[in-house]
mmCIF file of C-alpha atoms in Angstrom:
data_model
loop_
_atom_site.group_PDB
_atom_site.id
_atom_site.type_symbol
_atom_site.label_atom_id
_atom_site.label_comp_id
_atom_site.label_asym_id
_atom_site.label_seq_id
_atom_site.Cartn_x
_atom_site.Cartn_y
_atom_site.Cartn_z
ATOM 1 C CA MET A 1 14.695 -38.220 30.078
ATOM 2 C CA SER A 2 14.739 -34.737 31.810
ATOM 3 C CA LYS A 3 18.169 -33.454 32.795
ATOM 4 C CA ILE A 4 18.596 -31.702 36.228
ATOM 5 C CA LEU A 5 21.554 -29.735 37.455
ATOM 6 C CA ILE A 6 22.428 -29.575 41.202
ATOM 7 C CA VAL A 7 24.572 -26.717 42.308
ATOM 8 C CA ASP A 8 25.832 -26.992 45.954
ATOM 9 C CA ASP A 9 29.114 -26.617 47.721
ATOM 10 C CA ASP A 10 28.103 -29.365 50.205
ATOM 11 C CA VAL A 11 29.184 -32.799 48.797
ATOM 12 C CA ILE A 12 26.819 -34.599 51.105
ATOM 13 C CA VAL A 13 23.804 -32.519 49.811
ATOM 14 C CA GLN A 14 24.977 -33.206 46.240
ATOM 15 C CA MET A 15 25.120 -36.933 46.782
ATOM 16 C CA VAL A 16 21.740 -37.128 48.617
ATOM 17 C CA LEU A 17 19.885 -35.042 45.981
ATOM 18 C CA LYS A 18 21.480 -36.853 43.095
ATOM 19 C CA LYS A 19 20.656 -40.300 44.524
ATOM 20 C CA ALA A 20 17.028 -39.302 45.131
ATOM 21 C CA LEU A 21 16.552 -37.887 41.640
ATOM 22 C CA VAL A 22 18.372 -40.623 39.731
ATOM 23 C CA GLU A 23 15.998 -43.061 41.507
ATOM 24 C CA GLN A 24 13.037 -41.102 40.096
ATOM 25 C CA GLY A 25 14.442 -41.633 36.579
ATOM 26 C CA TYR A 26 16.150 -38.199 35.992
ATOM 27 C CA GLU A 27 19.603 -37.582 34.459
ATOM 28 C CA VAL A 28 21.532 -35.525 37.048
ATOM 29 C CA VAL A 29 24.569 -33.305 36.659
ATOM 30 C CA VAL A 30 26.338 -31.716 39.698
ATOM 31 C CA ALA A 31 28.450 -28.677 40.276
ATOM 32 C CA LYS A 32 30.318 -27.787 43.410
ATOM 33 C CA ASN A 33 30.094 -23.968 43.228
ATOM 34 C CA GLY A 34 28.259 -21.151 41.374
ATOM 35 C CA GLU A 35 30.894 -20.661 38.691
ATOM 36 C CA GLU A 36 30.956 -24.311 37.813
ATOM 37 C CA GLY A 37 27.166 -24.402 37.964
ATOM 38 C CA ILE A 38 26.887 -21.595 35.275
ATOM 39 C CA GLU A 39 29.388 -23.470 33.104
ATOM 40 C CA GLN A 40 27.465 -26.756 33.522
ATOM 41 C CA ALA A 41 24.189 -25.107 32.632
ATOM 42 C CA ILE A 42 25.649 -23.656 29.457
ATOM 43 C CA ALA A 43 27.175 -27.009 28.550
ATOM 44 C CA HIS A 44 24.157 -29.264 29.312
ATOM 45 C CA HIS A 45 21.010 -27.019 29.045
ATOM 46 C CA PRO A 46 19.126 -28.649 31.936
ATOM 47 C CA ALA A 47 15.414 -28.610 32.131
ATOM 48 C CA LEU A 48 15.618 -27.773 35.951
ATOM 49 C CA ILE A 49 18.282 -26.407 38.249
ATOM 50 C CA ILE A 50 18.370 -27.000 42.023
ATOM 51 C CA CYS A 51 20.864 -24.384 43.457
ATOM 52 C CA ASP A 52 21.924 -23.624 46.992
ATOM 53 C CA TRP A 53 21.493 -19.991 47.884
ATOM 54 C CA MET A 54 24.450 -19.585 50.305
ATOM 55 C CA MET A 55 27.706 -20.498 48.596
ATOM 56 C CA PRO A 56 31.154 -18.895 48.667
ATOM 57 C CA GLY A 57 32.035 -16.705 45.631
ATOM 58 C CA THR A 58 29.111 -16.759 43.240
ATOM 59 C CA ASP A 59 26.027 -17.364 45.362
ATOM 60 C CA GLY A 60 22.694 -18.729 44.248
ATOM 61 C CA LEU A 61 21.107 -15.378 43.443
ATOM 62 C CA GLU A 62 23.901 -14.554 41.063
ATOM 63 C CA VAL A 63 23.736 -17.902 39.380
ATOM 64 C CA CYS A 64 20.007 -17.420 38.991
ATOM 65 C CA ARG A 65 20.480 -13.924 37.561
ATOM 66 C CA GLN A 66 23.022 -15.135 34.919
ATOM 67 C CA ILE A 67 21.011 -18.236 34.036
ATOM 68 C CA LYS A 68 17.830 -16.178 33.453
ATOM 69 C CA GLN A 69 19.679 -13.544 31.424
ATOM 70 C CA ASN A 70 20.970 -16.210 29.068
ATOM 71 C CA GLU A 71 18.332 -16.478 26.204
ATOM 72 C CA SER A 72 19.014 -20.137 25.627
ATOM 73 C CA LEU A 73 18.565 -21.013 29.402
ATOM 74 C CA SER A 74 15.840 -18.478 30.300
ATOM 75 C CA THR A 75 13.024 -21.105 30.404
ATOM 76 C CA THR A 76 15.051 -23.369 32.684
ATOM 77 C CA PHE A 77 13.096 -23.820 35.822
ATOM 78 C CA PHE A 78 15.217 -22.639 38.738
ATOM 79 C CA ILE A 79 14.707 -23.762 42.425
ATOM 80 C CA LEU A 80 16.664 -22.027 45.127
ATOM 81 C CA LEU A 81 17.678 -24.368 47.973
ATOM 82 C CA THR A 82 17.614 -22.328 51.219
ATOM 83 C CA ALA A 83 17.068 -22.409 54.936
ATOM 84 C CA ARG A 84 15.737 -18.863 54.764
ATOM 85 C CA SER A 85 12.040 -18.601 55.451
ATOM 86 C CA ASP A 86 11.638 -14.688 55.760
ATOM 87 C CA VAL A 87 9.189 -13.260 53.171
ATOM 88 C CA LYS A 88 11.745 -10.462 52.188
ATOM 89 C CA ASP A 89 14.228 -13.184 51.231
ATOM 90 C CA ARG A 90 11.662 -14.978 49.063
ATOM 91 C CA VAL A 91 10.753 -11.771 47.350
ATOM 92 C CA ARG A 92 14.479 -11.112 46.573
ATOM 93 C CA GLY A 93 14.756 -14.557 45.132
ATOM 94 C CA LEU A 94 11.743 -14.097 42.940
ATOM 95 C CA ASP A 95 12.911 -10.580 41.834
ATOM 96 C CA ASN A 96 16.152 -12.240 40.599
ATOM 97 C CA GLY A 97 14.340 -14.870 38.566
ATOM 98 C CA ALA A 98 13.890 -17.808 40.875
ATOM 99 C CA ASP A 99 10.798 -19.917 40.090
ATOM 100 C CA ASP A 100 10.395 -21.820 43.286
ATOM 101 C CA PHE A 101 12.082 -22.524 46.717
ATOM 102 C CA LEU A 102 13.078 -25.718 48.482
ATOM 103 C CA SER A 103 13.567 -25.486 52.200
ATOM 104 C CA LYS A 104 16.324 -27.014 54.268
ATOM 105 C CA PRO A 105 16.368 -29.549 55.713
ATOM 106 C CA ILE A 106 15.182 -31.274 52.577
ATOM 107 C CA GLU A 107 11.832 -33.250 52.791
ATOM 108 C CA PHE A 108 12.007 -35.749 49.887
ATOM 109 C CA THR A 109 8.287 -35.963 49.271
ATOM 110 C CA GLU A 110 8.355 -32.181 48.761
ATOM 111 C CA LEU A 111 11.423 -32.365 46.662
ATOM 112 C CA THR A 112 9.731 -34.923 44.300
ATOM 113 C CA ALA A 113 6.573 -32.873 44.074
ATOM 114 C CA ARG A 114 8.387 -29.472 43.321
ATOM 115 C CA VAL A 115 10.649 -31.143 40.721
ATOM 116 C CA ARG A 116 7.638 -32.699 38.934
ATOM 117 C CA ALA A 117 5.789 -29.372 38.988
ATOM 118 C CA GLY A 118 8.865 -27.510 37.797
ATOM 119 C CA LEU A 119 9.421 -29.868 34.831
ATOM 120 C CA ARG A 120 5.746 -29.544 33.842
ATOM 121 C CA LEU A 121 6.135 -25.773 33.675
ATOM 122 C CA TYR A 122 9.407 -26.100 31.881
ATOM 123 C CA GLN A 123 7.833 -28.321 29.252
ATOM 124 C CA LEU A 124 4.891 -25.967 28.968
ATOM 125 C CA ASN A 125 7.334 -23.043 28.369
ATOM 126 C CA GLN A 126 9.159 -25.208 25.799
ATOM 127 C CA ASP A 127 5.945 -25.999 24.000
ATOM 128 C CA LEU A 128 5.036 -22.263 23.975
ATOM 129 C CA ARG A 129 8.394 -21.338 22.699
ATOM 130 C CA GLU A 130 8.157 -23.818 19.850
ATOM 131 C CA GLN A 131 4.716 -22.634 19.070
ATOM 132 C CA LYS A 132 5.964 -19.080 18.996
ATOM 133 C CA GLN A 133 8.885 -19.997 16.741
ATOM 134 C CA LEU A 134 6.471 -21.771 14.439
ATOM 135 C CA VAL A 135 4.137 -18.766 14.338
ATOM 136 C CA GLU A 136 7.064 -16.482 13.639
ATOM 137 C CA LYS A 137 8.197 -18.794 10.850
ATOM 138 C CA GLN A 138 4.721 -18.876 9.374
ATOM 139 C CA LYS A 139 4.608 -15.098 9.708
ATOM 140 C CA ARG A 140 7.894 -14.669 7.816
ATOM 141 C CA LEU A 141 6.688 -16.999 5.166
ATOM 142 C CA LEU A 142 3.413 -15.047 4.806
ATOM 143 C CA GLU A 143 5.308 -11.785 4.742
ATOM 144 C CA SER A 144 7.522 -13.095 2.010
ATOM 145 C CA GLU A 145 4.474 -14.343 -0.024
ATOM 146 C CA LEU A 146 2.658 -11.030 0.567
ATOM 147 C CA ASN A 147 5.727 -9.181 -0.665
ATOM 148 C CA GLU A 148 5.885 -11.342 -3.773
ATOM 149 C CA ALA A 149 2.187 -10.758 -4.331
ATOM 150 C CA ALA A 150 2.656 -7.020 -3.931
ATOM 151 C CA GLU A 151 5.510 -6.980 -6.493
ATOM 152 C CA TYR A 152 3.320 -9.047 -8.908
ATOM 153 C CA VAL A 153 0.401 -6.526 -8.631
ATOM 154 C CA ARG A 154 2.763 -3.648 -9.209
ATOM 155 C CA SER A 155 4.302 -5.498 -12.221
ATOM 156 C CA LEU A 156 0.770 -5.560 -13.716
ATOM 157 C CA LEU A 157 0.319 -1.775 -13.604
ATOM 158 C CA PRO A 158 1.246 0.081 -16.817
ATOM 159 C CA LYS A 159 4.476 2.004 -17.237
ATOM 160 C CA PRO A 160 4.442 5.822 -17.695
ATOM 161 C CA LEU A 161 3.297 6.726 -21.261
ATOM 162 C CA SER A 162 4.857 9.500 -23.337
ATOM 163 C CA SER A 163 3.523 10.245 -26.778
ATOM 164 C CA THR A 164 0.802 12.636 -28.001
ATOM 165 C CA VAL A 165 -0.760 11.815 -24.577
ATOM 166 C CA LYS A 166 1.526 11.621 -21.512
ATOM 167 C CA ILE A 167 0.474 9.732 -18.509
ATOM 168 C CA ASP A 168 2.200 9.480 -15.068
ATOM 169 C CA SER A 169 0.815 7.456 -12.158
ATOM 170 C CA ALA A 170 1.190 6.765 -8.459
ATOM 171 C CA PHE A 171 0.017 3.698 -6.554
ATOM 172 C CA ILE A 172 0.388 3.533 -2.724
ATOM 173 C CA PRO A 173 -1.595 0.622 -1.132
ATOM 174 C CA SER A 174 -2.575 1.109 2.563
ATOM 175 C CA SER A 175 -1.246 -2.461 3.211
ATOM 176 C CA ARG A 176 0.944 -4.625 1.047
ATOM 177 C CA LEU A 177 -1.917 -5.541 -1.224
ATOM 178 C CA GLY A 178 -4.554 -2.903 -2.154
ATOM 179 C CA GLY A 179 -7.907 -2.798 -3.946
ATOM 180 C CA ASP A 180 -6.998 -0.092 -6.391
ATOM 181 C CA CYS A 181 -6.052 -0.790 -10.003
ATOM 182 C CA PHE A 182 -5.661 1.130 -13.273
ATOM 183 C CA ASP A 183 -4.641 0.827 -16.852
ATOM 184 C CA TYR A 184 -4.248 2.852 -20.012
ATOM 185 C CA TYR A 185 -3.366 1.901 -23.605
ATOM 186 C CA TRP A 186 -4.135 2.729 -27.168
ATOM 187 C CA LEU A 187 -7.147 0.797 -28.493
ATOM 188 C CA ASP A 188 -6.250 1.725 -31.989
ATOM 189 C CA GLU A 189 -4.471 4.683 -33.727
ATOM 190 C CA ASN A 190 -7.208 7.075 -32.750
ATOM 191 C CA ARG A 191 -8.750 5.794 -29.446
ATOM 192 C CA MET A 192 -7.075 5.531 -26.013
ATOM 193 C CA VAL A 193 -8.548 3.746 -23.068
ATOM 194 C CA ILE A 194 -7.955 5.045 -19.525
ATOM 195 C CA TYR A 195 -9.563 3.620 -16.393
ATOM 196 C CA LEU A 196 -9.114 3.409 -12.622
ATOM 197 C CA LEU A 197 -11.118 1.213 -10.188
ATOM 198 C CA ASP A 198 -11.284 1.170 -6.335
ATOM 199 C CA THR A 199 -12.503 -2.020 -4.780
ATOM 200 C CA SER A 200 -14.245 -1.967 -1.376
ATOM 201 C CA GLY A 201 -12.091 -3.027 1.514
ATOM 202 C CA HIS A 202 -8.371 -3.686 1.615
ATOM 203 C CA GLY A 203 -5.804 -6.529 1.580
ATOM 204 C CA VAL A 204 -5.757 -9.814 -0.239
ATOM 205 C CA GLY A 205 -9.530 -10.078 -1.147
ATOM 206 C CA ALA A 206 -9.739 -6.560 -2.513
ATOM 207 C CA ALA A 207 -6.503 -7.189 -4.498
ATOM 208 C CA LEU A 208 -7.772 -10.399 -6.031
ATOM 209 C CA LEU A 209 -10.970 -8.719 -7.250
ATOM 210 C CA SER A 210 -9.118 -5.803 -8.767
ATOM 211 C CA ILE A 211 -6.626 -8.124 -10.543
ATOM 212 C CA SER A 212 -9.628 -10.202 -11.910
ATOM 213 C CA VAL A 213 -11.101 -7.139 -13.343
ATOM 214 C CA LEU A 214 -7.831 -6.006 -14.786
ATOM 215 C CA ASN A 215 -7.134 -9.473 -16.356
ATOM 216 C CA LEU A 216 -10.638 -9.596 -17.952
ATOM 217 C CA LEU A 217 -10.225 -6.124 -19.433
ATOM 218 C CA ARG A 218 -6.754 -7.112 -20.732
ATOM 219 C CA SER A 219 -8.045 -10.247 -22.221
ATOM 220 C CA LYS A 220 -9.542 -8.286 -25.108
ATOM 221 C CA SER A 221 -12.675 -10.434 -24.690
ATOM 222 C CA GLN A 222 -14.955 -10.357 -27.810
ATOM 223 C CA THR A 223 -17.910 -9.728 -25.604
ATOM 224 C CA LEU A 224 -16.618 -6.366 -24.504
ATOM 225 C CA ASP A 225 -16.979 -3.193 -26.682
ATOM 226 C CA PHE A 226 -13.898 -1.487 -25.155
ATOM 227 C CA GLY A 227 -14.688 1.774 -26.903
ATOM 228 C CA ASN A 228 -18.050 2.087 -25.215
ATOM 229 C CA PRO A 229 -17.583 2.938 -21.475
ATOM 230 C CA SER A 230 -21.217 2.298 -20.510
ATOM 231 C CA ALA A 231 -21.197 -1.094 -22.256
ATOM 232 C CA VAL A 232 -17.954 -2.076 -20.476
ATOM 233 C CA MET A 233 -19.491 -1.122 -17.090
ATOM 234 C CA LYS A 234 -22.580 -3.209 -17.854
ATOM 235 C CA GLU A 235 -20.575 -6.272 -18.802
ATOM 236 C CA LEU A 236 -18.394 -5.934 -15.618
ATOM 237 C CA ASN A 237 -21.510 -5.502 -13.459
ATOM 238 C CA GLN A 238 -22.828 -8.820 -14.899
ATOM 239 C CA ALA A 239 -19.576 -10.601 -14.219
ATOM 240 C CA PHE A 240 -18.683 -9.254 -10.863
ATOM 241 C CA GLN A 241 -21.864 -9.155 -8.700
ATOM 242 C CA MET A 242 -20.987 -8.618 -5.097
ATOM 243 C CA THR A 243 -23.058 -11.614 -4.063
ATOM 244 C CA GLN A 244 -20.443 -13.784 -5.865
ATOM 245 C CA GLN A 245 -17.443 -11.708 -4.715
ATOM 246 C CA GLY A 246 -17.613 -11.931 -0.913
ATOM 247 C CA ASN A 247 -19.849 -8.909 -0.791
ATOM 248 C CA ARG A 248 -17.110 -6.792 -2.486
ATOM 249 C CA TYR A 249 -17.999 -4.214 -5.149
ATOM 250 C CA PHE A 250 -15.862 -1.542 -6.847
ATOM 251 C CA SER A 251 -16.236 1.997 -8.108
ATOM 252 C CA MET A 252 -14.739 2.686 -11.490
ATOM 253 C CA TRP A 253 -13.934 5.617 -13.831
ATOM 254 C CA TYR A 254 -13.557 4.496 -17.435
ATOM 255 C CA GLY A 255 -12.813 6.827 -20.406
ATOM 256 C CA VAL A 256 -12.085 6.574 -24.042
ATOM 257 C CA TYR A 257 -10.203 9.597 -25.639
ATOM 258 C CA HIS A 258 -10.834 9.979 -29.369
ATOM 259 C CA GLN A 259 -7.838 11.864 -30.510
ATOM 260 C CA ALA A 260 -9.035 12.927 -34.020
ATOM 261 C CA ASP A 261 -11.901 15.054 -32.759
ATOM 262 C CA ARG A 262 -10.605 15.579 -29.225
ATOM 263 C CA ARG A 263 -13.467 13.925 -27.505
ATOM 264 C CA LEU A 264 -13.485 12.111 -24.224
ATOM 265 C CA VAL A 265 -16.261 9.708 -23.701
ATOM 266 C CA TYR A 266 -16.533 8.370 -20.138
ATOM 267 C CA ALA A 267 -18.586 6.470 -17.579
ATOM 268 C CA ASN A 268 -18.311 6.906 -13.817
ATOM 269 C CA ALA A 269 -19.723 4.142 -11.618
ATOM 270 C CA GLY A 270 -19.811 5.631 -8.094
ATOM 271 C CA HIS A 271 -16.195 6.721 -8.352
ATOM 272 C CA SER A 272 -14.549 10.041 -7.376
ATOM 273 C CA PRO A 273 -14.901 12.627 -10.100
ATOM 274 C CA ALA A 274 -12.048 12.984 -12.576
ATOM 275 C CA ILE A 275 -10.798 16.461 -12.744
ATOM 276 C CA LEU A 276 -10.240 18.120 -16.207
ATOM 277 C CA ILE A 277 -8.210 21.385 -16.104
ATOM 278 C CA SER A 278 -8.007 23.331 -19.336
ATOM 279 C CA LYS A 279 -7.717 27.022 -20.390
ATOM 280 C CA ASP A 280 -10.633 29.123 -21.288
ATOM 281 C CA MET A 281 -10.687 31.778 -24.050
ATOM 282 C CA ASN A 282 -9.124 34.323 -21.658
ATOM 283 C CA GLY A 283 -6.255 31.910 -20.679
ATOM 284 C CA SER A 284 -7.587 31.263 -17.152
ATOM 285 C CA ASP A 285 -7.843 27.779 -15.769
ATOM 286 C CA ARG A 286 -11.148 26.025 -16.186
ATOM 287 C CA VAL A 287 -11.794 23.187 -13.833
ATOM 288 C CA GLN A 288 -14.397 20.610 -14.735
ATOM 289 C CA LYS A 289 -15.600 17.690 -12.639
ATOM 290 C CA LEU A 290 -16.453 14.440 -14.506
ATOM 291 C CA ASP A 291 -18.767 13.252 -11.863
ATOM 292 C CA SER A 292 -20.362 9.853 -11.070
ATOM 293 C CA LEU A 293 -23.176 8.900 -13.366
ATOM 294 C CA SER A 294 -24.158 5.495 -11.854
ATOM 295 C CA MET A 295 -24.038 3.145 -8.961
ATOM 296 C CA PRO A 296 -20.808 1.224 -8.225
ATOM 297 C CA VAL A 297 -20.144 -1.979 -10.149
ATOM 298 C CA GLY A 298 -21.556 -5.132 -8.503
ATOM 299 C CA PHE A 299 -24.278 -3.544 -6.458
ATOM 300 C CA PHE A 300 -27.456 -4.459 -8.487
ATOM 301 C CA LEU A 301 -27.684 -6.672 -11.503
ATOM 302 C CA ARG A 302 -30.075 -4.259 -13.413
ATOM 303 C CA THR A 303 -28.061 -1.127 -12.807
ATOM 304 C CA GLU A 304 -28.053 1.195 -15.785
ATOM 305 C CA PHE A 305 -24.657 2.791 -16.677
ATOM 306 C CA LEU A 306 -24.557 6.052 -18.445
ATOM 307 C CA SER A 307 -21.948 7.576 -20.638
ATOM 308 C CA ALA A 308 -21.022 11.230 -21.076
ATOM 309 C CA GLU A 309 -18.594 13.178 -23.180
ATOM 310 C CA CYS A 310 -16.579 16.359 -23.176
ATOM 311 C CA HIS A 311 -14.164 18.257 -25.477
ATOM 312 C CA ILE A 312 -10.482 18.256 -24.575
ATOM 313 C CA PRO A 313 -8.867 21.617 -25.451
ATOM 314 C CA PRO A 314 -5.252 21.559 -26.481
ATOM 315 C CA GLY A 315 -2.845 21.365 -23.411
ATOM 316 C CA SER A 316 -5.483 20.059 -21.037
ATOM 317 C CA LYS A 317 -4.627 17.861 -17.974
ATOM 318 C CA LEU A 318 -6.914 15.168 -16.595
ATOM 319 C CA TYR A 319 -6.564 13.769 -13.099
ATOM 320 C CA ILE A 320 -8.131 10.480 -12.246
ATOM 321 C CA PHE A 321 -7.700 9.158 -8.617
ATOM 322 C CA SER A 322 -9.148 7.026 -5.748
ATOM 323 C CA ASP A 323 -10.813 8.586 -2.751
ATOM 324 C CA GLY A 324 -7.922 7.552 -0.441
ATOM 325 C CA ILE A 325 -5.960 10.566 -1.705
ATOM 326 C CA TYR A 326 -8.382 13.171 -0.304
ATOM 327 C CA GLU A 327 -10.296 11.350 2.459
ATOM 328 C CA ILE A 328 -7.509 12.159 5.017
ATOM 329 C CA LYS A 329 -8.466 12.813 8.653
ATOM 330 C CA GLN A 330 -6.538 15.604 10.107
ATOM 331 C CA SER A 331 -5.461 16.316 13.736
ATOM 332 C CA ASP A 332 -8.626 18.409 14.269
ATOM 333 C CA GLY A 333 -10.770 15.452 13.157
ATOM 334 C CA LYS A 334 -11.806 17.057 9.926
ATOM 335 C CA LEU A 335 -11.205 15.593 6.402
ATOM 336 C CA TRP A 336 -8.672 17.180 4.218
ATOM 337 C CA GLY A 337 -11.178 16.904 1.322
ATOM 338 C CA ILE A 338 -11.522 16.887 -2.418
ATOM 339 C CA ASN A 339 -11.708 20.646 -2.794
ATOM 340 C CA ARG A 340 -8.252 21.041 -1.273
ATOM 341 C CA LEU A 341 -7.005 18.332 -3.688
ATOM 342 C CA ILE A 342 -8.473 20.217 -6.649
ATOM 343 C CA GLU A 343 -6.807 23.392 -5.591
ATOM 344 C CA LEU A 344 -3.519 21.436 -5.381
ATOM 345 C CA MET A 345 -4.083 19.995 -8.880
ATOM 346 C CA SER A 346 -4.852 23.429 -10.325
ATOM 347 C CA GLU A 347 -1.620 24.800 -8.898
ATOM 348 C CA ASP A 348 0.249 21.809 -10.309
ATOM 349 C CA ALA A 349 -1.329 22.161 -13.732
ATOM 350 C CA SER A 350 -0.120 25.750 -14.063
ATOM 351 C CA ASP A 351 3.559 24.757 -13.454
ATOM 352 C CA PRO A 352 5.098 22.971 -16.449
ATOM 353 C CA ASN A 353 8.444 22.444 -14.529
ATOM 354 C CA VAL A 354 7.118 19.849 -12.004
ATOM 355 C CA SER A 355 6.237 16.166 -12.665
ATOM 356 C CA GLY A 356 2.760 16.654 -11.130
ATOM 357 C CA VAL A 357 2.116 13.243 -9.630
ATOM 358 C CA GLU A 358 5.181 13.283 -7.413
ATOM 359 C CA ARG A 359 4.476 16.737 -6.176
ATOM 360 C CA VAL A 360 0.788 16.014 -5.534
ATOM 361 C CA VAL A 361 1.629 12.846 -3.656
ATOM 362 C CA ASN A 362 4.323 14.525 -1.565
ATOM 363 C CA TYR A 363 1.976 17.328 -0.509
ATOM 364 C CA VAL A 364 -0.797 14.933 0.392
ATOM 365 C CA GLN A 365 1.532 12.833 2.389
ATOM 366 C CA GLN A 366 2.353 16.006 4.317
ATOM 367 C CA ALA A 367 -1.253 16.690 4.961
ATOM 368 C CA ASN A 368 -1.624 13.012 6.090
ATOM 369 C CA GLY A 369 1.346 13.314 8.457
ATOM 370 C CA SER A 370 2.732 10.125 7.159
ATOM 371 C CA SER A 371 3.754 8.377 3.926
ATOM 372 C CA ARG A 372 1.374 5.520 4.697
ATOM 373 C CA PHE A 373 -2.413 6.125 4.153
ATOM 374 C CA ARG A 374 -5.449 4.625 5.865
ATOM 375 C CA ASP A 375 -6.860 3.833 2.432
ATOM 376 C CA ASP A 376 -5.399 2.786 -0.907
ATOM 377 C CA VAL A 377 -4.168 5.741 -3.037
ATOM 378 C CA SER A 378 -3.979 5.836 -6.831
ATOM 379 C CA LEU A 379 -3.497 8.803 -9.027
ATOM 380 C CA LEU A 380 -3.291 9.251 -12.851
ATOM 381 C CA LYS A 381 -2.156 12.493 -14.446
ATOM 382 C CA VAL A 382 -3.027 12.642 -18.119
ATOM 383 C CA GLN A 383 -1.516 15.423 -20.167
ATOM 384 C CA PHE A 384 -2.863 16.009 -23.667
ATOM 385 C CA ASP A 385 -0.429 17.434 -26.235
ATOM 386 C CA PRO A 386 2.542 17.468 -23.794
#
């Protein structure tokens, strides 16, 4: 049963309106002035209020203002009862929150019609409010689940490594879940595996694919020759064709460092080049790009993946990263670019007193103009013989 509040200083009007509305099946509460009307509204939360405009003390406009400013009453349908017919008066009423007007003397057919219409609008507003609350609840639940998923993804990433090879990393997804992933570990006493992959797209789908690849590589599957980068790429390409992955593919840099003879064997499937910085015979920095050798993983079933190798001089530094760290659009519309990133890494490599990863990320965030990037950002800094 809908509850209606009548606010009028005229007892006769109160009685007439109450009788007419009770006969229509409504529950009716009355108040004899504006102050009491506000109190009754707060106490009963009516669906609809019929309030006289002209009352001593707190008039109908002030009652309307206070009702509409109260969040718990703001959807209550408010009808001003008035003998005024001037358009300017109606505009004043609407500006103060009135939803409708009922003219004096009261015509009961009109009263019934306006009350029915007002209650329909009130119910519609209530339904919309409930839907909004439900959506907000679902959004909070989704946010919570995404946060949990993001924490889970972060927990899968390896911790910094410090031994004969030191590795630091940075991971900044563009949204809560990103498509970048990386890992590094000693395969045996002599060989270390290092890889980084970048899945197409962002969000949940990209994260699921990258985690699937990570879990497969960590499973130590007997079908994978982890010491052979091109063989690993070939197996991953067989397992993760984009036609079975929602048209998602991934680029990947995968390397195996042979510590005994200081060899780095690597395969690059459509990924950004790794940057190896070492010293030449004159003590000057030598920058070497370990470029892409093949198509990204998942494009074509018969893709051939090639391996290459290079020598790692003592004290060398290797940077592996996703393209989100350098494909930064600046205010002039131009990309910040990989050459600027290589210059930054070269400066970083020559200063032994800085952590490297943190310095590079801070500088790139300044170039980006924000700590949040449009694409996922991952960065590995590998120091040989730290």
